[in-house]
mmCIF file with all atom_site columns, C-alpha atoms in Angstrom:
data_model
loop_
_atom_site.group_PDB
_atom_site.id
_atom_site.type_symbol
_atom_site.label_atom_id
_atom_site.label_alt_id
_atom_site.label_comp_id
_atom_site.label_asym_id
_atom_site.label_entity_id
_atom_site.label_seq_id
_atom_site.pdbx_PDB_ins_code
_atom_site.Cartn_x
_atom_site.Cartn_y
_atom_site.Cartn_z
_atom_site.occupancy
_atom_site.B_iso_or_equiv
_atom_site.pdbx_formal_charge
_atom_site.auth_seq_id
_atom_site.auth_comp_id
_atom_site.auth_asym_id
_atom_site.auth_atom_id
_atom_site.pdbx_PDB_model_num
ATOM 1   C CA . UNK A 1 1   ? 188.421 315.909 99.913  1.00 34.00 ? 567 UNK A CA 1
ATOM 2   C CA . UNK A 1 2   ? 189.647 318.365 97.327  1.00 36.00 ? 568 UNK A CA 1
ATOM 3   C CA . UNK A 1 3   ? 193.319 318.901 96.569  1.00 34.00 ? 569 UNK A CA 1
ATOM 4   C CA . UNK A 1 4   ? 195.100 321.907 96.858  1.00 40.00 ? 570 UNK A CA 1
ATOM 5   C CA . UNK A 1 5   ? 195.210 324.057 93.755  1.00 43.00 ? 571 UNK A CA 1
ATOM 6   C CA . UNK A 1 6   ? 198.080 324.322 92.097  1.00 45.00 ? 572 UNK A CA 1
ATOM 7   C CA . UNK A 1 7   ? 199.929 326.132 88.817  1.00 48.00 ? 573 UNK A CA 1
ATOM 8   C CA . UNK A 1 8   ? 200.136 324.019 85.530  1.00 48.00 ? 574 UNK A CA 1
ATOM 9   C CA . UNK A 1 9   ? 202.409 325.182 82.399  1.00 45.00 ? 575 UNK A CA 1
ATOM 10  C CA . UNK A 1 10  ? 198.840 324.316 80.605  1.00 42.00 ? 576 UNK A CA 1
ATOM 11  C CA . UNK A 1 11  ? 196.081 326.415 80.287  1.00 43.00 ? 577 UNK A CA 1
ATOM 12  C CA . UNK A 1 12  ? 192.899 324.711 78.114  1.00 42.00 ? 578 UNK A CA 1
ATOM 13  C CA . UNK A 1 13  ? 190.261 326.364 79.943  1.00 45.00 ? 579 UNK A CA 1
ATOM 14  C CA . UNK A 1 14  ? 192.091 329.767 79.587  1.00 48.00 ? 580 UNK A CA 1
ATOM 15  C CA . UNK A 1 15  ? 192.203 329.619 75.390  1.00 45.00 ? 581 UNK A CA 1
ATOM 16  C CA . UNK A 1 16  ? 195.975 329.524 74.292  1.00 43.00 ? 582 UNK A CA 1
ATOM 17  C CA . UNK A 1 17  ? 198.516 328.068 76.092  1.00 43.00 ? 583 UNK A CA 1
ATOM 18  C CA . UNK A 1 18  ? 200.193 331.129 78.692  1.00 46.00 ? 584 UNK A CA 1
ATOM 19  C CA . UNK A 1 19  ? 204.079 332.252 78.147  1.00 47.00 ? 585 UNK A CA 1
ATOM 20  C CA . UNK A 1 20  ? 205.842 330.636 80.233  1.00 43.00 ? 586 UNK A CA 1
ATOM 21  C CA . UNK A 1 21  ? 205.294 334.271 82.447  1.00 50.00 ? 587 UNK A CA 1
ATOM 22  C CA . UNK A 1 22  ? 201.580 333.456 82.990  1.00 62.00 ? 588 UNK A CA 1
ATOM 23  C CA . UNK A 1 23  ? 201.163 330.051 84.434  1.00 77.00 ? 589 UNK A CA 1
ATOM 24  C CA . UNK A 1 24  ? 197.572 329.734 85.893  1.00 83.00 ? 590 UNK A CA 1
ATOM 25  C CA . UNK A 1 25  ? 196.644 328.732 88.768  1.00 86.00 ? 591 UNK A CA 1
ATOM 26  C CA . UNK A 1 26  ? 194.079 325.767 88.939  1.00 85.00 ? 592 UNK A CA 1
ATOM 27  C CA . UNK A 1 27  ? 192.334 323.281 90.993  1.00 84.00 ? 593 UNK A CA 1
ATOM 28  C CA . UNK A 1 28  ? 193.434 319.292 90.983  1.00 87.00 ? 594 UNK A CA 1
ATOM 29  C CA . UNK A 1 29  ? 190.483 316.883 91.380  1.00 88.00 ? 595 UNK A CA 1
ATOM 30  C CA . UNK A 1 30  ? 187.893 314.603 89.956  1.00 90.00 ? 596 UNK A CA 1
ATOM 31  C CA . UNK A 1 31  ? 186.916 316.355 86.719  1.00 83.00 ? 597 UNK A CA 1
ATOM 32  C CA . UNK A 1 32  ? 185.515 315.081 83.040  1.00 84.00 ? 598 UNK A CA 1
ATOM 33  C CA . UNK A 1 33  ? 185.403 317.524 79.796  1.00 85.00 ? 599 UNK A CA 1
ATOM 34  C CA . UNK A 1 34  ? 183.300 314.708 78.222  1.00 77.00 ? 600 UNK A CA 1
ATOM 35  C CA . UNK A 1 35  ? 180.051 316.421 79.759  1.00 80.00 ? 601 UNK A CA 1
ATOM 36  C CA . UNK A 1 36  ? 176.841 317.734 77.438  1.00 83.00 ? 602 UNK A CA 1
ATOM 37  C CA . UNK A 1 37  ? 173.343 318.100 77.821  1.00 80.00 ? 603 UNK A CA 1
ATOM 38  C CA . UNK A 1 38  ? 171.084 315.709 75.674  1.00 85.00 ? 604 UNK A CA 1
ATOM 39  C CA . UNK A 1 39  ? 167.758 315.397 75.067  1.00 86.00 ? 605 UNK A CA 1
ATOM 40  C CA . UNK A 1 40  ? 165.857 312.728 76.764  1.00 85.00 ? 606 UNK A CA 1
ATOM 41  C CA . UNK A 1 41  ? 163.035 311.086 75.861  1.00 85.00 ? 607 UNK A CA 1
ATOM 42  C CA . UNK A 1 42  ? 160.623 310.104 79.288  1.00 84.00 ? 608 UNK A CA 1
ATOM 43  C CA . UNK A 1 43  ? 158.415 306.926 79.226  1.00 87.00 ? 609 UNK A CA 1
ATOM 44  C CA . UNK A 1 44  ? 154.889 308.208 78.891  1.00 85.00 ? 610 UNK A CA 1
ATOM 45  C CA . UNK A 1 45  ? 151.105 306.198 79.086  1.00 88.00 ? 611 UNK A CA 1
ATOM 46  C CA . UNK A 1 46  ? 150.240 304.494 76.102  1.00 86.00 ? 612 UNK A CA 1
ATOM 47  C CA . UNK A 1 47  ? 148.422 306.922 73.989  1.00 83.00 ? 613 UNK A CA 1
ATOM 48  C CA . UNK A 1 48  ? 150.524 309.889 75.924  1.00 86.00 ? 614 UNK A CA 1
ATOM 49  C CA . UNK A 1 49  ? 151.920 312.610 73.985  1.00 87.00 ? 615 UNK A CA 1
ATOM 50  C CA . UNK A 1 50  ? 155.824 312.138 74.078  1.00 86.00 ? 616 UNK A CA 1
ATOM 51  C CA . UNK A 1 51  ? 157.517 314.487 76.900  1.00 87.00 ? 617 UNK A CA 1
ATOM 52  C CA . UNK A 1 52  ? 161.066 315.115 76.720  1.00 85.00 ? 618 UNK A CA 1
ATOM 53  C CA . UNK A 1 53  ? 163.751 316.493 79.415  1.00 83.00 ? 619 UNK A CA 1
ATOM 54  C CA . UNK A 1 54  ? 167.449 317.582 79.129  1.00 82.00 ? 620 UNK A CA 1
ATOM 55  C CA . UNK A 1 55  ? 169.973 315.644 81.105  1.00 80.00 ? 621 UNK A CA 1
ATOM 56  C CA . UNK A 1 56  ? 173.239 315.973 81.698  1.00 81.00 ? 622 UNK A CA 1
ATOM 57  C CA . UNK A 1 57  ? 175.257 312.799 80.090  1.00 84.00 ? 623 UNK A CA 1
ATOM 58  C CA . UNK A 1 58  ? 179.237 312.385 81.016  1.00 85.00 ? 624 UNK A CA 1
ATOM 59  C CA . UNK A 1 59  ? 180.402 309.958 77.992  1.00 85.00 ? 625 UNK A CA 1
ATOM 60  C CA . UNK A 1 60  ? 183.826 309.833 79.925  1.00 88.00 ? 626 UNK A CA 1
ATOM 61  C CA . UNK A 1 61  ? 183.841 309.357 83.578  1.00 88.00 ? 627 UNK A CA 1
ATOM 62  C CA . UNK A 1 62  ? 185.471 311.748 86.034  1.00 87.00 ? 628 UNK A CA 1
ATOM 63  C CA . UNK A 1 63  ? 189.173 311.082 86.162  1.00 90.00 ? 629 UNK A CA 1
ATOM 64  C CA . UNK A 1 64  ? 191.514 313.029 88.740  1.00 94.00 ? 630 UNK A CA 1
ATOM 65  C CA . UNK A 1 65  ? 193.719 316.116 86.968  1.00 86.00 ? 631 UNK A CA 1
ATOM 66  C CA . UNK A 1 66  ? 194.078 319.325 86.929  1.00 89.00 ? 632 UNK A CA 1
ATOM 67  C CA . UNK A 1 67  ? 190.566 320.797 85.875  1.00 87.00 ? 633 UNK A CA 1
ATOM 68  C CA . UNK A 1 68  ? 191.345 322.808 82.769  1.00 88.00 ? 634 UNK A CA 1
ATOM 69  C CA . UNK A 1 69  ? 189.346 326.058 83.824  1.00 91.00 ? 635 UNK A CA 1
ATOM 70  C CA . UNK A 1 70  ? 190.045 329.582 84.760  1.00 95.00 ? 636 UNK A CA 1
ATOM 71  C CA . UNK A 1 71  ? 188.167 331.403 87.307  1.00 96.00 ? 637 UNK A CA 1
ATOM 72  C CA . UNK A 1 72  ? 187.568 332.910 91.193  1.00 97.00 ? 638 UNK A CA 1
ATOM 73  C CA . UNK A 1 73  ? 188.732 329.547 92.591  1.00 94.00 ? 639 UNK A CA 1
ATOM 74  C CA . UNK A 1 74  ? 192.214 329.459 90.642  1.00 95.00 ? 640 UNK A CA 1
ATOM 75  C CA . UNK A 1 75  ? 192.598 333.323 92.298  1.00 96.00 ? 641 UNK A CA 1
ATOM 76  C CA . UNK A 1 76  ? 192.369 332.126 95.821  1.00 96.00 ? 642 UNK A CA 1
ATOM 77  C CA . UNK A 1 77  ? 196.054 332.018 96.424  1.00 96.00 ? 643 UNK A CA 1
ATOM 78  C CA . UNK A 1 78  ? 196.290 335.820 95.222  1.00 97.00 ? 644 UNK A CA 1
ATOM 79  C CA . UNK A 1 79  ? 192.827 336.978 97.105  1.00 98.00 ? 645 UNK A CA 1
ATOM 80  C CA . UNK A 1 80  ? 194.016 335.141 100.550 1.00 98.00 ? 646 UNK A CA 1
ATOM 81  C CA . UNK A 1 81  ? 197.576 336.732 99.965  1.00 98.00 ? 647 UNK A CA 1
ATOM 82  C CA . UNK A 1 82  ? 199.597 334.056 100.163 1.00 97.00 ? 648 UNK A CA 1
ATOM 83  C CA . UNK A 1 83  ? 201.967 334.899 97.488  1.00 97.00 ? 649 UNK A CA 1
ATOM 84  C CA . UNK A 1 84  ? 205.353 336.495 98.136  1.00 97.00 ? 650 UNK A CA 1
ATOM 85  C CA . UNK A 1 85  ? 205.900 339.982 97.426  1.00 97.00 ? 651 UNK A CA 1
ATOM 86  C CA . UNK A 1 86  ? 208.817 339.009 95.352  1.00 97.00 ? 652 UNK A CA 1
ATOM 87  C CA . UNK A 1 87  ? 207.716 336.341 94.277  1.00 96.00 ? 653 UNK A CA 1
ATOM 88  C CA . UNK A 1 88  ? 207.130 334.819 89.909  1.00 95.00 ? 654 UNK A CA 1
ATOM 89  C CA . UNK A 1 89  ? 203.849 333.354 91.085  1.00 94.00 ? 655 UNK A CA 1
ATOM 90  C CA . UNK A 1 90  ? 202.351 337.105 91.836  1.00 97.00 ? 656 UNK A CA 1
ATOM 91  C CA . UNK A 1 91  ? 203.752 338.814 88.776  1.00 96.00 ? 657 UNK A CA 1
ATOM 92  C CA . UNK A 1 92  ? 201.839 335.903 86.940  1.00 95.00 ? 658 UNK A CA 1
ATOM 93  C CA . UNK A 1 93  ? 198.478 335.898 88.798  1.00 96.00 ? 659 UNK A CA 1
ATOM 94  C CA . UNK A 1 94  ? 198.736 339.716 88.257  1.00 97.00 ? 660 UNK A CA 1
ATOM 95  C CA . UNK A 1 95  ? 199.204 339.461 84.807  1.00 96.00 ? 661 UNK A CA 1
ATOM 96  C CA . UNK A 1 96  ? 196.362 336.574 84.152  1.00 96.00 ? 662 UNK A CA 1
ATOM 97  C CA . UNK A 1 97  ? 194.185 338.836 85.919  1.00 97.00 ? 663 UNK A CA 1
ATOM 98  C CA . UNK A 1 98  ? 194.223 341.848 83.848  1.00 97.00 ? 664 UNK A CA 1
ATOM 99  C CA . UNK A 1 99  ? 194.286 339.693 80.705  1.00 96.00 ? 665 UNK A CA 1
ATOM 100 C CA . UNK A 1 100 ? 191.038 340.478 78.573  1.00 93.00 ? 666 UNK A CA 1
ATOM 101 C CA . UNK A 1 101 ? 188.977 337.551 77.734  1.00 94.00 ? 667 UNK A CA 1
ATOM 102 C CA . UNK A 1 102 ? 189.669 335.533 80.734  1.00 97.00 ? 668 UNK A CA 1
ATOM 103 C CA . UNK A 1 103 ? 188.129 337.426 84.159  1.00 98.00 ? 669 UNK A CA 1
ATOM 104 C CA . UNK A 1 104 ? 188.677 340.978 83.569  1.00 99.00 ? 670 UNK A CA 1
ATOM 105 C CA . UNK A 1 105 ? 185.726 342.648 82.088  1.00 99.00 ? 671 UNK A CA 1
ATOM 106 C CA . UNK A 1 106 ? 184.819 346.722 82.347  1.00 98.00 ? 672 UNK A CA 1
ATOM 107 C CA . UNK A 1 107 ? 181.974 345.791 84.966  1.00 99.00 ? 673 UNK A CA 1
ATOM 108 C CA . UNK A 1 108 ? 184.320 343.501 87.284  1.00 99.00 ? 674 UNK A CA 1
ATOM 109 C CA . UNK A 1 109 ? 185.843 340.137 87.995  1.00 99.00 ? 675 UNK A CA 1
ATOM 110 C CA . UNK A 1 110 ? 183.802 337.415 86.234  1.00 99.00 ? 676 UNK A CA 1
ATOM 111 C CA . UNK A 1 111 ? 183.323 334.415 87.952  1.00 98.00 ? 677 UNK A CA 1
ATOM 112 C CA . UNK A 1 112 ? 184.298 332.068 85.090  1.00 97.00 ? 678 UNK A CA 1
ATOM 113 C CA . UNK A 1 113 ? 186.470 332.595 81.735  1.00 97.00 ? 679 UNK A CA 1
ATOM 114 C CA . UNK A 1 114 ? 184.681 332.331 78.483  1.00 97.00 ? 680 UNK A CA 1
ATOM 115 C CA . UNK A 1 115 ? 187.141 329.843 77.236  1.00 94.00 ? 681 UNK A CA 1
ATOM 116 C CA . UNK A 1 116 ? 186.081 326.994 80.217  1.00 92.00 ? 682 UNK A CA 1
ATOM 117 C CA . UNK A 1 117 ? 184.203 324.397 79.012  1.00 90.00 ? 683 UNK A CA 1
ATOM 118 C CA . UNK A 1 118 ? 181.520 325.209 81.755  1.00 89.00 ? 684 UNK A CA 1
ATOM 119 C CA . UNK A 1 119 ? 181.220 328.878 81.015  1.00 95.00 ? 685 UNK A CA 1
ATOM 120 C CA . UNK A 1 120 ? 177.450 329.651 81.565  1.00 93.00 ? 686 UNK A CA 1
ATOM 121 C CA . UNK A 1 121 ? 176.307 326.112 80.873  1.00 89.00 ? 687 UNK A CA 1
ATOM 122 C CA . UNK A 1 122 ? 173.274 324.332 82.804  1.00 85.00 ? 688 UNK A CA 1
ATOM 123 C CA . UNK A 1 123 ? 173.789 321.720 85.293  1.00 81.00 ? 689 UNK A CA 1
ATOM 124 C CA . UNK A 1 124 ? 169.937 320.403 84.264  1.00 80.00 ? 690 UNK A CA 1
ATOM 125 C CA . UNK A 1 125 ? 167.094 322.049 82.385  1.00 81.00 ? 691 UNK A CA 1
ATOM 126 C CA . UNK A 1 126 ? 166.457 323.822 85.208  1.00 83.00 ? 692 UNK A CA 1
ATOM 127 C CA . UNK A 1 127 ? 169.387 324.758 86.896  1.00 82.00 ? 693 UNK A CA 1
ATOM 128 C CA . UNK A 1 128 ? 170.255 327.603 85.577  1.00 86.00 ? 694 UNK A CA 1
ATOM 129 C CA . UNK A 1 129 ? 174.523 328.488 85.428  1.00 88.00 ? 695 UNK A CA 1
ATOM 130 C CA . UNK A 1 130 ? 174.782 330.512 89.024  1.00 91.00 ? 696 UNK A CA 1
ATOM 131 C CA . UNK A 1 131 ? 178.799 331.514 89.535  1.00 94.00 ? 697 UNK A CA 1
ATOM 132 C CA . UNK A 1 132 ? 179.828 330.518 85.817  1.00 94.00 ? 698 UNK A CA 1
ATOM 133 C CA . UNK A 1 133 ? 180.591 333.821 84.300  1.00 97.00 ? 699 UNK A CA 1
ATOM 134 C CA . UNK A 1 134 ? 178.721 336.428 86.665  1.00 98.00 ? 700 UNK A CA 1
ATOM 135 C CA . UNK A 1 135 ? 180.053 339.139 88.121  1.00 99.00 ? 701 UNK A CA 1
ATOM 136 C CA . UNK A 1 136 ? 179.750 338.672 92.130  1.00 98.00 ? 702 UNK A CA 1
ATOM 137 C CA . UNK A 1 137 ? 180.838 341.590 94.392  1.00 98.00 ? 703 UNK A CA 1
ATOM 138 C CA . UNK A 1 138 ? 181.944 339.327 97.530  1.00 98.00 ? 704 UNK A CA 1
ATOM 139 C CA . UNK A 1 139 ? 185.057 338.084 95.266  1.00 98.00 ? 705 UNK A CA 1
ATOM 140 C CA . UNK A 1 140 ? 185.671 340.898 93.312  1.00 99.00 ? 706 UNK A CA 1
ATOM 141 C CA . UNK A 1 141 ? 185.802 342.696 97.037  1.00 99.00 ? 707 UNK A CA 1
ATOM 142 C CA . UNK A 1 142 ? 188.368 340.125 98.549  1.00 99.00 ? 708 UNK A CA 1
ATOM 143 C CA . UNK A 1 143 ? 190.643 340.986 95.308  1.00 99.00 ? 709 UNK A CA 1
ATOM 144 C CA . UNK A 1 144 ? 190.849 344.516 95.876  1.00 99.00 ? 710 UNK A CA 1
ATOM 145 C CA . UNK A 1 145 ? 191.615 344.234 99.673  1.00 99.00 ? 711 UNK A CA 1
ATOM 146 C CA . UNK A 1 146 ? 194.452 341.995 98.389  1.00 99.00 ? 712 UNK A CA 1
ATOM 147 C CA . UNK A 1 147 ? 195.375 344.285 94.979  1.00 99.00 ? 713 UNK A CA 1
ATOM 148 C CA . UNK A 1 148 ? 195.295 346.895 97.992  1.00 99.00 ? 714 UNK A CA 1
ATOM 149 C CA . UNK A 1 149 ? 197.511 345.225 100.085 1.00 98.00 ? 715 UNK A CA 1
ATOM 150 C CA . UNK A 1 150 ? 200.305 343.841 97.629  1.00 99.00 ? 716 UNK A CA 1
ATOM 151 C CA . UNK A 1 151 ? 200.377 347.597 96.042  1.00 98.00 ? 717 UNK A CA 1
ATOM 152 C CA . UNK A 1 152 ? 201.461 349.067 99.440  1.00 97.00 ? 718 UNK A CA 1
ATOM 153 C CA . UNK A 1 153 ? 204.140 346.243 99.824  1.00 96.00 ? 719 UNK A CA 1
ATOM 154 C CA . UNK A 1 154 ? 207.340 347.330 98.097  1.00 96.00 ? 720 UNK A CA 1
ATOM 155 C CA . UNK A 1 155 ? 208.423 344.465 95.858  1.00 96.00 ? 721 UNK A CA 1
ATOM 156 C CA . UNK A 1 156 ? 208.498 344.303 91.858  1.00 98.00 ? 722 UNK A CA 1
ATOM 157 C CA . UNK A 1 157 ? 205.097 343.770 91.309  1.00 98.00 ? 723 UNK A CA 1
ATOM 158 C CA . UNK A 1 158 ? 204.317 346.872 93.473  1.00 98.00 ? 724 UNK A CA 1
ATOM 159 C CA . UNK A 1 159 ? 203.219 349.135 90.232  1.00 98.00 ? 725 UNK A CA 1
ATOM 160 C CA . UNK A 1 160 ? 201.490 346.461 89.059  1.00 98.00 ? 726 UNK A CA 1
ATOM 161 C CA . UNK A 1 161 ? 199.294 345.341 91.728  1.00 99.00 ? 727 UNK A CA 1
ATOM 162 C CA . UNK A 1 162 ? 198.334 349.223 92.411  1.00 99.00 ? 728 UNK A CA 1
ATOM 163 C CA . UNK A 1 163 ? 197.451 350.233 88.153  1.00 99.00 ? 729 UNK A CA 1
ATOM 164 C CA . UNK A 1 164 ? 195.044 346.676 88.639  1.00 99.00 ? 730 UNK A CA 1
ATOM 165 C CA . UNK A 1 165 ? 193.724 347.643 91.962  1.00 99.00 ? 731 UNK A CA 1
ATOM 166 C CA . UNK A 1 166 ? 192.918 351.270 90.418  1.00 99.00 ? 732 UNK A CA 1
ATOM 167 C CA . UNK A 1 167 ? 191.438 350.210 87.264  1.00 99.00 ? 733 UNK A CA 1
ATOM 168 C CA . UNK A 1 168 ? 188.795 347.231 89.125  1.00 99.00 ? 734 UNK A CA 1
ATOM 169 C CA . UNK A 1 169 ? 187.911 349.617 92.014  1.00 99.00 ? 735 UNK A CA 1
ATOM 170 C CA . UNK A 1 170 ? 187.002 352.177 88.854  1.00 99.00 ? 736 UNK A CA 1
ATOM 171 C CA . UNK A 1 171 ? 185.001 349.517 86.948  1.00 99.00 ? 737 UNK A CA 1
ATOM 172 C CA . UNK A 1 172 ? 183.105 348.266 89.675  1.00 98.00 ? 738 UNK A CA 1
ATOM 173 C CA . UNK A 1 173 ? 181.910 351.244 91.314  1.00 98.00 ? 739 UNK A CA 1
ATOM 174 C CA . UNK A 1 174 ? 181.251 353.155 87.806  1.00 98.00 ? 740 UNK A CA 1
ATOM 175 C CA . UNK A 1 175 ? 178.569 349.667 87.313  1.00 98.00 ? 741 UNK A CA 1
ATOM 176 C CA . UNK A 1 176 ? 177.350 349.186 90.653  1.00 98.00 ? 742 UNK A CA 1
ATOM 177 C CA . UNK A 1 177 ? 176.234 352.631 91.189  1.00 97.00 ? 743 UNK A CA 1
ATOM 178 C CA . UNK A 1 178 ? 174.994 353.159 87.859  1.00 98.00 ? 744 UNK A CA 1
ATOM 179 C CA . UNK A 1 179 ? 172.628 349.900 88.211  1.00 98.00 ? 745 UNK A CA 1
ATOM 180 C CA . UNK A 1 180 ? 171.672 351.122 91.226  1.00 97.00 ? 746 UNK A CA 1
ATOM 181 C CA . UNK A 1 181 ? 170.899 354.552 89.566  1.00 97.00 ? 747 UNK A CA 1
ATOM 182 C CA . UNK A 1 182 ? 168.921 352.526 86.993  1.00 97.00 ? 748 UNK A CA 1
ATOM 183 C CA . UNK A 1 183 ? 167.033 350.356 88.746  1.00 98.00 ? 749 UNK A CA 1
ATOM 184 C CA . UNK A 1 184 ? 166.772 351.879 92.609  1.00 97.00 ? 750 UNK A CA 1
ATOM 185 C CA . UNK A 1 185 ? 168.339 348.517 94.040  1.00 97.00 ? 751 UNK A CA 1
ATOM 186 C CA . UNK A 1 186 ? 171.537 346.612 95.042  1.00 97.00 ? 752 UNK A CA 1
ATOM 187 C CA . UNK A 1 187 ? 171.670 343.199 92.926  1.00 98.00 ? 753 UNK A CA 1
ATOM 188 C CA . UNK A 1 188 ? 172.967 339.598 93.663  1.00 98.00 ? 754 UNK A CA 1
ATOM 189 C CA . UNK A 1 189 ? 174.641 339.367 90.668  1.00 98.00 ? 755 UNK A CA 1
ATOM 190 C CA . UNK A 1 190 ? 175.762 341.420 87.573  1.00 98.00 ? 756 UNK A CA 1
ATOM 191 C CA . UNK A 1 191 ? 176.030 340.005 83.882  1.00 98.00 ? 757 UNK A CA 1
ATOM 192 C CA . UNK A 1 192 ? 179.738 339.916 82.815  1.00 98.00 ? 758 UNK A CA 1
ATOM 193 C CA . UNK A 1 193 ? 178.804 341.307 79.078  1.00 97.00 ? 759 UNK A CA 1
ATOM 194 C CA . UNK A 1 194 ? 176.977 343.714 79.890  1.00 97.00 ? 760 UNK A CA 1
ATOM 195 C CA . UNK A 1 195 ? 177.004 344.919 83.529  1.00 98.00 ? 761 UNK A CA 1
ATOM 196 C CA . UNK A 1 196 ? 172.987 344.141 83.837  1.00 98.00 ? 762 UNK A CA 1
ATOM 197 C CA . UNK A 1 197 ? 171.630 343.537 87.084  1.00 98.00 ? 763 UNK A CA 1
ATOM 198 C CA . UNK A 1 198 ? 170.762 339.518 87.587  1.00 96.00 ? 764 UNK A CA 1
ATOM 199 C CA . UNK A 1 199 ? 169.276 337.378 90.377  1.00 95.00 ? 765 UNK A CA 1
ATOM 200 C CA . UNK A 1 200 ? 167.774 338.398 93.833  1.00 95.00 ? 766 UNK A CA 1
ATOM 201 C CA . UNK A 1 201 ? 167.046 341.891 94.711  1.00 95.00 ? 767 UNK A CA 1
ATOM 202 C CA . UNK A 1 202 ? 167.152 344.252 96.694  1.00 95.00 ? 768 UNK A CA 1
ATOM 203 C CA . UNK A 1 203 ? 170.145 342.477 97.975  1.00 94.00 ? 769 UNK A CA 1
ATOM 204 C CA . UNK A 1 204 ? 171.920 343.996 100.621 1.00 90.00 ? 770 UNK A CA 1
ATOM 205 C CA . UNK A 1 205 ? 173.942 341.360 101.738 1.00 91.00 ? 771 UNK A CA 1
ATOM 206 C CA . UNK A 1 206 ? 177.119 341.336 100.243 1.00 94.00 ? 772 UNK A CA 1
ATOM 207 C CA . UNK A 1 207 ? 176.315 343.261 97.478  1.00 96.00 ? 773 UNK A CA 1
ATOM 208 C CA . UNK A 1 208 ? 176.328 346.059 99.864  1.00 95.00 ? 774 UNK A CA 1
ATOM 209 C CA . UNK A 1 209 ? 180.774 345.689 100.340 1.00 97.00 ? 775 UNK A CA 1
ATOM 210 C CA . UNK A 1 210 ? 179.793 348.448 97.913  1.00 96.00 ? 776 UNK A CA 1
ATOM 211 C CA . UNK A 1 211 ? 180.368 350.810 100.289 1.00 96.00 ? 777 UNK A CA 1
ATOM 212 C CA . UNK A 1 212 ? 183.421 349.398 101.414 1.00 98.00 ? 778 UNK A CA 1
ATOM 213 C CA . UNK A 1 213 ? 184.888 349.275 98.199  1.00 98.00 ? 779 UNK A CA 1
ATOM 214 C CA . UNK A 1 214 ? 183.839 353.219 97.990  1.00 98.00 ? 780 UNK A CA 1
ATOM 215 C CA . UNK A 1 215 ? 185.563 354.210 100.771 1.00 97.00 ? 781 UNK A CA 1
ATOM 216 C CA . UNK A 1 216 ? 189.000 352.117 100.274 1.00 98.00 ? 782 UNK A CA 1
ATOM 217 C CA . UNK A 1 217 ? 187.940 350.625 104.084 1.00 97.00 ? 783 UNK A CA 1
ATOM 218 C CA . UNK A 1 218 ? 189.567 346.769 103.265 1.00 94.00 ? 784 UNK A CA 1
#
């Protein structure tokens, strides 16, 4: 059973290590860094061309620590608003969250910061990386409706949480419904680099919080 997440004074998956004002949150568990995909060479019929496959190889076994990666899951404390109005912890996720280069792109929330380790990397040859740096409108919903509610909540982070509610509400909806301009359909998934539309479509499901997000209904 997982561990609950909690905030570290390091930050290795988030690039340099945070003032002592921006203290990620992250997950404790089994974890390895010592992971890398390696060419494989498959036993074959005498006389057989040789056939190759990528694998995934851990040359240091799992080991249980705080995993060194920033992304949705280290946000959950924030997005289920359990952080005091008044409290260091907010004024720090706040911060990490507008903080270019981690999550915050000019499309939306990306699933997974460019400095992890994991950051749109295969599990096998053909698993393809799914929520590993891709902009997914479910999440990026939950942390408006709690940007919303922490900017109507007088407290010192107040100004704060409404100029970062304000500014993702802008960048989402300016991609979504320009995609959807583009292409005629609601995606699964958006590419954190450059806003493209990725994976199923049409996909109303909860790509469609869309509208939601339009009309401030959280």
């Amino acid at each position: 059973m997982p561990l609950p997440l909690r905030p570290s004074g390091a930050c290795d998956g988030c690039g340099a290590a945070p003032r002592p004002s921006q203290r990620p949150i992250r997950d404790y568990g089994l974890h390895s860094e010592a992971v890398e995909m390696v060419w494989r060479d498959l036993p074959q019929p005498e006389g057989s061309p040789p056939k190759r496959e990528l694998v995934r190889q851990v040359s240091q076994p799992p080991q249980l620590q705080l995993v060194p990666c920033f992304g949705y899951v280290s946000l959950f404390p924030l997005l289920m608003q359990l952080l005091p109005t008044d409290s260091l912890e907010l004024g720090q996720q706040l911060q990490l969250l507008r903080q270019e280069g981690l999550l915050w792109t000019s499309h939306g929330l990306r699933s997974l910061a460019p400095t992890s380790s994991a950051y749109k990397k295969y599990n096998t040859e053909h698993d393809a990386p799914y929520w590993r740096g891709q902009i997914w409108v479910n999440i990026n919903y939950l942390t408006l409706r709690a940007l919303k509610h922490y900017s109507s909540a007088a407290g010192p982070h107040q100004a704060a949480a409404s100029q970062a509610y304000a500014a993702l509400r802008e960048n989402l909806l300016r991609n979504l419904a320009g995609q959807y301009d583009s292409t005629g359909y609601l995606w699964e998934q958006y590419d954190d680099e450059d806003g493209k539309p990725k994976g199923s479509h049409p996909f109303t499901g909860w790509t469609a919080l869309l509208t939601l997000i339009a009309s401030e209904v959280f």
